[in-house]
Amino acid sequence: MPDLATVCHCNNVSKGQIRACWEKGARSVDEIADATRAGTGCGGCRDTVCGIVEWLGEQAVPS
């Protein structure tokens, strides 16, 4: 998924915005939601936000 892709349509949050929050130290879905409001509207994107947070965590772990 490209960084420009909209993840949360209710609050117009992109994957890139979620990544930026991660890079600033947000490590949980709740911290991402607090910073971006992603997943706080209808909740339909919550699983996607969770998946992105998990993926970012996996990328941060050295192989």
PDB file of N, CA and C in Angstrom:
ATOM      1  N   MET A   1       0.850  -1.171   0.000  1.00  0.00           N
ATOM      2  CA  MET A   1       0.000   0.000   0.000  1.00  0.00           C
ATOM      3  C   MET A   1       0.902   1.243   0.000  1.00  0.00           C
ATOM      4  N   PRO A   2       0.683   2.152  -0.942  1.00  0.00           N
ATOM      5  CA  PRO A   2       1.505   3.363  -0.980  1.00  0.00           C
ATOM      6  C   PRO A   2       1.185   4.306   0.181  1.00  0.00           C
ATOM      7  N   ASP A   3       2.143   5.133   0.552  1.00  0.00           N
ATOM      8  CA  ASP A   3       1.953   6.068   1.655  1.00  0.00           C
ATOM      9  C   ASP A   3       0.818   7.060   1.392  1.00  0.00           C
ATOM     10  N   LEU A   4       0.521   7.345   0.130  1.00  0.00           N
ATOM     11  CA  LEU A   4      -0.549   8.291  -0.194  1.00  0.00           C
ATOM     12  C   LEU A   4      -1.944   7.688  -0.074  1.00  0.00           C
ATOM     13  N   ALA A   5      -2.024   6.377   0.081  1.00  0.00           N
ATOM     14  CA  ALA A   5      -3.331   5.712   0.167  1.00  0.00           C
ATOM     15  C   ALA A   5      -4.071   6.152   1.421  1.00  0.00           C
ATOM     16  N   THR A   6      -5.356   6.471   1.247  1.00  0.00           N
ATOM     17  CA  THR A   6      -6.185   6.845   2.386  1.00  0.00           C
ATOM     18  C   THR A   6      -6.598   5.590   3.121  1.00  0.00           C
ATOM     19  N   VAL A   7      -6.294   5.538   4.399  1.00  0.00           N
ATOM     20  CA  VAL A   7      -6.634   4.396   5.250  1.00  0.00           C
ATOM     21  C   VAL A   7      -7.959   4.668   5.965  1.00  0.00           C
ATOM     22  N   CYS A   8      -8.085   5.862   6.513  1.00  0.00           N
ATOM     23  CA  CYS A   8      -9.296   6.258   7.238  1.00  0.00           C
ATOM     24  C   CYS A   8     -10.006   7.343   6.439  1.00  0.00           C
ATOM     25  N   HIS A   9     -11.125   6.967   5.841  1.00  0.00           N
ATOM     26  CA  HIS A   9     -11.874   7.928   5.029  1.00  0.00           C
ATOM     27  C   HIS A   9     -12.645   8.916   5.894  1.00  0.00           C
ATOM     28  N   CYS A  10     -13.089   8.506   7.052  1.00  0.00           N
ATOM     29  CA  CYS A  10     -13.851   9.404   7.933  1.00  0.00           C
ATOM     30  C   CYS A  10     -13.020  10.616   8.349  1.00  0.00           C
ATOM     31  N   ASN A  11     -11.733  10.384   8.615  1.00  0.00           N
ATOM     32  CA  ASN A  11     -10.864  11.453   9.102  1.00  0.00           C
ATOM     33  C   ASN A  11      -9.734  11.794   8.132  1.00  0.00           C
ATOM     34  N   ASN A  12      -9.819  11.250   6.912  1.00  0.00           N
ATOM     35  CA  ASN A  12      -8.862  11.547   5.845  1.00  0.00           C
ATOM     36  C   ASN A  12      -7.415  11.330   6.301  1.00  0.00           C
ATOM     37  N   VAL A  13      -7.131  10.111   6.764  1.00  0.00           N
ATOM     38  CA  VAL A  13      -5.789   9.766   7.249  1.00  0.00           C
ATOM     39  C   VAL A  13      -5.152   8.787   6.269  1.00  0.00           C
ATOM     40  N   SER A  14      -3.939   9.110   5.853  1.00  0.00           N
ATOM     41  CA  SER A  14      -3.222   8.258   4.904  1.00  0.00           C
ATOM     42  C   SER A  14      -2.273   7.305   5.638  1.00  0.00           C
ATOM     43  N   LYS A  15      -1.824   6.312   4.901  1.00  0.00           N
ATOM     44  CA  LYS A  15      -0.821   5.401   5.451  1.00  0.00           C
ATOM     45  C   LYS A  15       0.445   6.177   5.810  1.00  0.00           C
ATOM     46  N   GLY A  16       0.792   7.170   5.017  1.00  0.00           N
ATOM     47  CA  GLY A  16       1.974   7.977   5.294  1.00  0.00           C
ATOM     48  C   GLY A  16       1.863   8.738   6.607  1.00  0.00           C
ATOM     49  N   GLN A  17       0.665   9.209   6.931  1.00  0.00           N
ATOM     50  CA  GLN A  17       0.462   9.896   8.205  1.00  0.00           C
ATOM     51  C   GLN A  17       0.625   8.923   9.368  1.00  0.00           C
ATOM     52  N   ILE A  18       0.156   7.701   9.189  1.00  0.00           N
ATOM     53  CA  ILE A  18       0.316   6.682  10.225  1.00  0.00           C
ATOM     54  C   ILE A  18       1.798   6.358  10.397  1.00  0.00           C
ATOM     55  N   ARG A  19       2.504   6.214   9.282  1.00  0.00           N
ATOM     56  CA  ARG A  19       3.941   5.944   9.342  1.00  0.00           C
ATOM     57  C   ARG A  19       4.675   7.091  10.043  1.00  0.00           C
ATOM     58  N   ALA A  20       4.312   8.325   9.735  1.00  0.00           N
ATOM     59  CA  ALA A  20       4.952   9.490  10.361  1.00  0.00           C
ATOM     60  C   ALA A  20       4.748   9.472  11.878  1.00  0.00           C
ATOM     61  N   CYS A  21       3.553   9.098  12.316  1.00  0.00           N
ATOM     62  CA  CYS A  21       3.292   9.001  13.759  1.00  0.00           C
ATOM     63  C   CYS A  21       4.155   7.916  14.382  1.00  0.00           C
ATOM     64  N   TRP A  22       4.288   6.805  13.682  1.00  0.00           N
ATOM     65  CA  TRP A  22       5.140   5.708  14.157  1.00  0.00           C
ATOM     66  C   TRP A  22       6.580   6.209  14.316  1.00  0.00           C
ATOM     67  N   GLU A  23       7.055   6.924  13.319  1.00  0.00           N
ATOM     68  CA  GLU A  23       8.427   7.420  13.359  1.00  0.00           C
ATOM     69  C   GLU A  23       8.632   8.445  14.473  1.00  0.00           C
ATOM     70  N   LYS A  24       7.552   9.090  14.908  1.00  0.00           N
ATOM     71  CA  LYS A  24       7.632  10.057  16.018  1.00  0.00           C
ATOM     72  C   LYS A  24       7.438   9.385  17.370  1.00  0.00           C
ATOM     73  N   GLY A  25       7.219   8.054  17.380  1.00  0.00           N
ATOM     74  CA  GLY A  25       7.173   7.330  18.646  1.00  0.00           C
ATOM     75  C   GLY A  25       5.869   6.648  19.004  1.00  0.00           C
ATOM     76  N   ALA A  26       4.792   6.879  18.253  1.00  0.00           N
ATOM     77  CA  ALA A  26       3.522   6.182  18.530  1.00  0.00           C
ATOM     78  C   ALA A  26       3.698   4.716  18.163  1.00  0.00           C
ATOM     79  N   ARG A  27       3.418   3.810  19.096  1.00  0.00           N
ATOM     80  CA  ARG A  27       3.654   2.394  18.842  1.00  0.00           C
ATOM     81  C   ARG A  27       2.405   1.525  18.935  1.00  0.00           C
ATOM     82  N   SER A  28       1.300   2.075  19.357  1.00  0.00           N
ATOM     83  CA  SER A  28       0.073   1.275  19.459  1.00  0.00           C
ATOM     84  C   SER A  28      -1.014   1.890  18.592  1.00  0.00           C
ATOM     85  N   VAL A  29      -2.034   1.095  18.312  1.00  0.00           N
ATOM     86  CA  VAL A  29      -3.174   1.581  17.541  1.00  0.00           C
ATOM     87  C   VAL A  29      -3.819   2.758  18.275  1.00  0.00           C
ATOM     88  N   ASP A  30      -3.922   2.677  19.584  1.00  0.00           N
ATOM     89  CA  ASP A  30      -4.523   3.771  20.352  1.00  0.00           C
ATOM     90  C   ASP A  30      -3.694   5.048  20.256  1.00  0.00           C
ATOM     91  N   GLU A  31      -2.376   4.925  20.300  1.00  0.00           N
ATOM     92  CA  GLU A  31      -1.511   6.107  20.162  1.00  0.00           C
ATOM     93  C   GLU A  31      -1.628   6.713  18.767  1.00  0.00           C
ATOM     94  N   ILE A  32      -1.703   5.862  17.758  1.00  0.00           N
ATOM     95  CA  ILE A  32      -1.902   6.334  16.382  1.00  0.00           C
ATOM     96  C   ILE A  32      -3.251   7.033  16.263  1.00  0.00           C
ATOM     97  N   ALA A  33      -4.289   6.433  16.845  1.00  0.00           N
ATOM     98  CA  ALA A  33      -5.630   7.030  16.802  1.00  0.00           C
ATOM     99  C   ALA A  33      -5.660   8.376  17.519  1.00  0.00           C
ATOM    100  N   ASP A  34      -4.987   8.469  18.642  1.00  0.00           N
ATOM    101  CA  ASP A  34      -4.929   9.739  19.371  1.00  0.00           C
ATOM    102  C   ASP A  34      -4.273  10.831  18.531  1.00  0.00           C
ATOM    103  N   ALA A  35      -3.234  10.465  17.806  1.00  0.00           N
ATOM    104  CA  ALA A  35      -2.473  11.437  17.026  1.00  0.00           C
ATOM    105  C   ALA A  35      -3.134  11.804  15.705  1.00  0.00           C
ATOM    106  N   THR A  36      -3.816  10.829  15.067  1.00  0.00           N
ATOM    107  CA  THR A  36      -4.343  11.059  13.716  1.00  0.00           C
ATOM    108  C   THR A  36      -5.863  11.011  13.628  1.00  0.00           C
ATOM    109  N   ARG A  37      -6.508  10.424  14.620  1.00  0.00           N
ATOM    110  CA  ARG A  37      -7.945  10.158  14.650  1.00  0.00           C
ATOM    111  C   ARG A  37      -8.331   8.977  13.733  1.00  0.00           C
ATOM    112  N   ALA A  38      -7.345   8.290  13.171  1.00  0.00           N
ATOM    113  CA  ALA A  38      -7.629   7.112  12.341  1.00  0.00           C
ATOM    114  C   ALA A  38      -8.331   6.055  13.184  1.00  0.00           C
ATOM    115  N   GLY A  39      -9.438   5.564  12.688  1.00  0.00           N
ATOM    116  CA  GLY A  39     -10.184   4.518  13.381  1.00  0.00           C
ATOM    117  C   GLY A  39     -11.169   5.029  14.407  1.00  0.00           C
ATOM    118  N   THR A  40     -11.298   6.340  14.534  1.00  0.00           N
ATOM    119  CA  THR A  40     -12.193   6.881  15.562  1.00  0.00           C
ATOM    120  C   THR A  40     -13.538   7.331  15.008  1.00  0.00           C
ATOM    121  N   GLY A  41     -13.731   7.194  13.701  1.00  0.00           N
ATOM    122  CA  GLY A  41     -15.016   7.549  13.094  1.00  0.00           C
ATOM    123  C   GLY A  41     -15.932   6.342  13.119  1.00  0.00           C
ATOM    124  N   CYS A  42     -16.147   5.753  11.973  1.00  0.00           N
ATOM    125  CA  CYS A  42     -17.044   4.590  11.878  1.00  0.00           C
ATOM    126  C   CYS A  42     -16.383   3.315  12.389  1.00  0.00           C
ATOM    127  N   GLY A  43     -15.037   3.302  12.436  1.00  0.00           N
ATOM    128  CA  GLY A  43     -14.315   2.124  12.909  1.00  0.00           C
ATOM    129  C   GLY A  43     -14.022   1.100  11.831  1.00  0.00           C
ATOM    130  N   GLY A  44     -14.473   1.356  10.616  1.00  0.00           N
ATOM    131  CA  GLY A  44     -14.281   0.402   9.534  1.00  0.00           C
ATOM    132  C   GLY A  44     -12.827   0.176   9.137  1.00  0.00           C
ATOM    133  N   CYS A  45     -11.958   1.120   9.463  1.00  0.00           N
ATOM    134  CA  CYS A  45     -10.551   1.004   9.080  1.00  0.00           C
ATOM    135  C   CYS A  45      -9.687   0.476  10.221  1.00  0.00           C
ATOM    136  N   ARG A  46     -10.285   0.212  11.362  1.00  0.00           N
ATOM    137  CA  ARG A  46      -9.507  -0.160  12.558  1.00  0.00           C
ATOM    138  C   ARG A  46      -8.612  -1.374  12.291  1.00  0.00           C
ATOM    139  N   ASP A  47      -9.116  -2.392  11.598  1.00  0.00           N
ATOM    140  CA  ASP A  47      -8.301  -3.577  11.291  1.00  0.00           C
ATOM    141  C   ASP A  47      -7.119  -3.218  10.394  1.00  0.00           C
ATOM    142  N   THR A  48      -7.344  -2.320   9.440  1.00  0.00           N
ATOM    143  CA  THR A  48      -6.266  -1.901   8.545  1.00  0.00           C
ATOM    144  C   THR A  48      -5.213  -1.123   9.318  1.00  0.00           C
ATOM    145  N   VAL A  49      -5.653  -0.210  10.189  1.00  0.00           N
ATOM    146  CA  VAL A  49      -4.708   0.544  11.021  1.00  0.00           C
ATOM    147  C   VAL A  49      -3.896  -0.432  11.874  1.00  0.00           C
ATOM    148  N   CYS A  50      -4.556  -1.397  12.462  1.00  0.00           N
ATOM    149  CA  CYS A  50      -3.885  -2.406  13.278  1.00  0.00           C
ATOM    150  C   CYS A  50      -2.849  -3.164  12.444  1.00  0.00           C
ATOM    151  N   GLY A  51      -3.214  -3.545  11.239  1.00  0.00           N
ATOM    152  CA  GLY A  51      -2.295  -4.257  10.353  1.00  0.00           C
ATOM    153  C   GLY A  51      -1.074  -3.422   9.996  1.00  0.00           C
ATOM    154  N   ILE A  52      -1.278  -2.145   9.747  1.00  0.00           N
ATOM    155  CA  ILE A  52      -0.160  -1.258   9.425  1.00  0.00           C
ATOM    156  C   ILE A  52       0.768  -1.112  10.629  1.00  0.00           C
ATOM    157  N   VAL A  53       0.191  -0.959  11.815  1.00  0.00           N
ATOM    158  CA  VAL A  53       1.001  -0.850  13.037  1.00  0.00           C
ATOM    159  C   VAL A  53       1.812  -2.133  13.238  1.00  0.00           C
ATOM    160  N   GLU A  54       1.201  -3.280  13.043  1.00  0.00           N
ATOM    161  CA  GLU A  54       1.923  -4.556  13.166  1.00  0.00           C
ATOM    162  C   GLU A  54       3.041  -4.642  12.136  1.00  0.00           C
ATOM    163  N   TRP A  55       2.748  -4.254  10.903  1.00  0.00           N
ATOM    164  CA  TRP A  55       3.746  -4.295   9.827  1.00  0.00           C
ATOM    165  C   TRP A  55       4.918  -3.382  10.152  1.00  0.00           C
ATOM    166  N   LEU A  56       4.625  -2.167  10.623  1.00  0.00           N
ATOM    167  CA  LEU A  56       5.696  -1.241  10.989  1.00  0.00           C
ATOM    168  C   LEU A  56       6.563  -1.829  12.101  1.00  0.00           C
ATOM    169  N   GLY A  57       5.933  -2.493  13.055  1.00  0.00           N
ATOM    170  CA  GLY A  57       6.678  -3.136  14.124  1.00  0.00           C
ATOM    171  C   GLY A  57       7.593  -4.228  13.620  1.00  0.00           C
ATOM    172  N   GLU A  58       7.112  -4.989  12.646  1.00  0.00           N
ATOM    173  CA  GLU A  58       7.926  -6.053  12.065  1.00  0.00           C
ATOM    174  C   GLU A  58       9.110  -5.475  11.293  1.00  0.00           C
ATOM    175  N   GLN A  59       8.897  -4.338  10.626  1.00  0.00           N
ATOM    176  CA  GLN A  59       9.967  -3.703   9.857  1.00  0.00           C
ATOM    177  C   GLN A  59      11.054  -3.161  10.769  1.00  0.00           C
ATOM    178  N   ALA A  60      10.682  -2.797  11.996  1.00  0.00           N
ATOM    179  CA  ALA A  60      11.631  -2.201  12.936  1.00  0.00           C
ATOM    180  C   ALA A  60      12.522  -3.231  13.618  1.00  0.00           C
ATOM    181  N   VAL A  61      12.114  -4.496  13.561  1.00  0.00           N
ATOM    182  CA  VAL A  61      12.882  -5.562  14.218  1.00  0.00           C
ATOM    183  C   VAL A  61      14.033  -5.962  13.303  1.00  0.00           C
ATOM    184  N   PRO A  62      15.275  -5.895  13.796  1.00  0.00           N
ATOM    185  CA  PRO A  62      16.411  -6.304  12.954  1.00  0.00           C
ATOM    186  C   PRO A  62      16.358  -7.802  12.666  1.00  0.00           C
ATOM    187  N   SER A  63      16.744  -8.176  11.453  1.00  0.00           N
ATOM    188  CA  SER A  63      16.718  -9.594  11.067  1.00  0.00           C
ATOM    189  C   SER A  63      17.921 -10.325  11.563  1.00  0.00           C
TER     190      SER A  63
END
